[in-house]
């Protein structure tokens, strides 16, 4: 049985004080932070970060699944030359208390450079669930991942809604993410749609 406290990243994230003395910070979101902005922000802009790909390789015990039947949510995996599109939010550091709680199932805050559509860039933060965290599941065949997503549900709702909301949000951003769209197709096929 895994120790759920070990997967709780709140304490580690509070030690990440890099931007604490800033009035405002840019936060890069690439998963649910794109489609579910349940926090106050000053402004938001589509943005991208380099060297990472989005993958449904992180287990979710607390939002889209349970400890007994974890769902799957996205994290970022290093890949040379890759570009991950998402949404950047300008927030005050006070918002991190809420975000650290929301992202506590394995996600750590990292400093990152991010680029906006007009080519300008800035430094900010991103939450990444690294391969070492207890809830990390890693790769699996697409059909298997889609099946797990189709069957899992947790306190934040069905895992399928996370995948479908994300693919919808990526389409709105004009982003082609083959991994996410393939899983969406597999999920709908599994559901007979
Ligand atoms: C993010 O959206 O940036 C992190 C992963 C998630 O909360 O789904």
PDB file of N, CA, C and O and ligand atoms in Angstrom, residues 28-34 73-74 102-103 107 126-127 162, ligand 1:
ATOM      1  N   UNK A  28       2.318  28.520 -16.009  1.00  0.00           N
ATOM      2  CA  UNK A  28       1.999  27.824 -17.262  1.00  0.00           C
ATOM      3  C   UNK A  28       1.164  26.588 -16.949  1.00  0.00           C
ATOM      4  O   UNK A  28       1.567  25.734 -16.157  1.00  0.00           O
ATOM      5  N   UNK A  29      -0.009  26.480 -17.577  1.00  0.00           N
ATOM      6  CA  UNK A  29      -0.879  25.314 -17.398  1.00  0.00           C
ATOM      7  C   UNK A  29      -0.974  24.528 -18.692  1.00  0.00           C
ATOM      8  O   UNK A  29      -1.069  25.110 -19.778  1.00  0.00           O
ATOM      9  N   UNK A  30      -0.935  23.201 -18.581  1.00  0.00           N
ATOM     10  CA  UNK A  30      -0.962  22.353 -19.789  1.00  0.00           C
ATOM     11  C   UNK A  30      -2.005  21.244 -19.698  1.00  0.00           C
ATOM     12  O   UNK A  30      -2.210  20.502 -20.652  1.00  0.00           O
ATOM     13  N   UNK A  31      -2.659  21.118 -18.533  1.00  0.00           N
ATOM     14  CA  UNK A  31      -3.667  20.063 -18.347  1.00  0.00           C
ATOM     15  C   UNK A  31      -4.964  20.693 -17.884  1.00  0.00           C
ATOM     16  O   UNK A  31      -5.498  21.591 -18.550  1.00  0.00           O
ATOM     17  N   UNK A  32      -5.429  20.273 -16.710  1.00  0.00           N
ATOM     18  CA  UNK A  32      -6.696  20.836 -16.227  1.00  0.00           C
ATOM     19  C   UNK A  32      -6.580  22.336 -15.981  1.00  0.00           C
ATOM     20  O   UNK A  32      -7.583  23.047 -15.981  1.00  0.00           O
ATOM     21  N   UNK A  33      -5.352  22.811 -15.782  1.00  0.00           N
ATOM     22  CA  UNK A  33      -5.211  24.263 -15.571  1.00  0.00           C
ATOM     23  C   UNK A  33      -5.582  25.052 -16.833  1.00  0.00           C
ATOM     24  O   UNK A  33      -5.838  26.242 -16.758  1.00  0.00           O
ATOM     25  N   UNK A  34      -5.648  24.385 -17.983  1.00  0.00           N
ATOM     26  CA  UNK A  34      -6.119  25.094 -19.186  1.00  0.00           C
ATOM     27  C   UNK A  34      -7.632  25.265 -19.131  1.00  0.00           C
ATOM     28  O   UNK A  34      -8.162  26.340 -19.390  1.00  0.00           O
ATOM     29  N   UNK A  73      -4.051  11.357 -15.464  1.00  0.00           N
ATOM     30  CA  UNK A  73      -4.058  12.771 -15.830  1.00  0.00           C
ATOM     31  C   UNK A  73      -2.702  13.100 -16.456  1.00  0.00           C
ATOM     32  O   UNK A  73      -1.808  12.253 -16.476  1.00  0.00           O
ATOM     33  N   UNK A  74      -2.562  14.323 -16.945  1.00  0.00           N
ATOM     34  CA  UNK A  74      -1.325  14.607 -17.673  1.00  0.00           C
ATOM     35  C   UNK A  74      -0.213  15.136 -16.778  1.00  0.00           C
ATOM     36  O   UNK A  74      -0.452  15.774 -15.757  1.00  0.00           O
ATOM     37  N   UNK A 102      -4.445  21.915  -4.772  1.00  0.00           N
ATOM     38  CA  UNK A 102      -5.069  21.271  -5.933  1.00  0.00           C
ATOM     39  C   UNK A 102      -4.117  20.283  -6.621  1.00  0.00           C
ATOM     40  O   UNK A 102      -4.520  19.228  -7.081  1.00  0.00           O
ATOM     41  N   UNK A 103      -2.838  20.625  -6.697  1.00  0.00           N
ATOM     42  CA  UNK A 103      -1.849  19.827  -7.440  1.00  0.00           C
ATOM     43  C   UNK A 103      -1.040  18.910  -6.518  1.00  0.00           C
ATOM     44  O   UNK A 103       0.041  18.450  -6.895  1.00  0.00           O
ATOM     45  N   UNK A 107       2.598  16.704  -7.941  1.00  0.00           N
ATOM     46  CA  UNK A 107       3.119  17.794  -8.790  1.00  0.00           C
ATOM     47  C   UNK A 107       4.004  18.744  -7.987  1.00  0.00           C
ATOM     48  O   UNK A 107       3.625  19.207  -6.914  1.00  0.00           O
ATOM     49  N   UNK A 126       5.636  26.184 -13.460  1.00  0.00           N
ATOM     50  CA  UNK A 126       4.808  25.119 -14.018  1.00  0.00           C
ATOM     51  C   UNK A 126       4.783  23.992 -12.980  1.00  0.00           C
ATOM     52  O   UNK A 126       5.774  23.772 -12.277  1.00  0.00           O
ATOM     53  N   UNK A 127       3.657  23.323 -12.854  1.00  0.00           N
ATOM     54  CA  UNK A 127       3.559  22.147 -11.967  1.00  0.00           C
ATOM     55  C   UNK A 127       3.821  20.896 -12.801  1.00  0.00           C
ATOM     56  O   UNK A 127       3.109  20.640 -13.776  1.00  0.00           O
ATOM     57  N   UNK A 162     -12.157  14.825 -17.919  1.00  0.00           N
ATOM     58  CA  UNK A 162     -10.844  15.494 -17.926  1.00  0.00           C
ATOM     59  C   UNK A 162     -10.246  15.403 -19.331  1.00  0.00           C
ATOM     60  O   UNK A 162      -9.800  16.388 -19.909  1.00  0.00           O
TER      61      UNK A 162
HETATM   62  C1  LIG B   1      -1.563  21.584 -15.377  1.00  0.00           C
HETATM   63  O1  LIG B   1      -2.708  21.601 -15.826  1.00  0.00           O
HETATM   64  O2  LIG B   1      -0.735  22.476 -15.700  1.00  0.00           O
HETATM   65  C2  LIG B   1      -1.104  20.537 -14.426  1.00  0.00           C
HETATM   66  C3  LIG B   1      -1.804  19.240 -14.547  1.00  0.00           C
HETATM   67  C4  LIG B   1      -3.243  19.262 -14.163  1.00  0.00           C
HETATM   68  O3  LIG B   1      -3.600  19.875 -13.130  1.00  0.00           O
HETATM   69  O4  LIG B   1      -4.064  18.661 -14.871  1.00  0.00           O
END
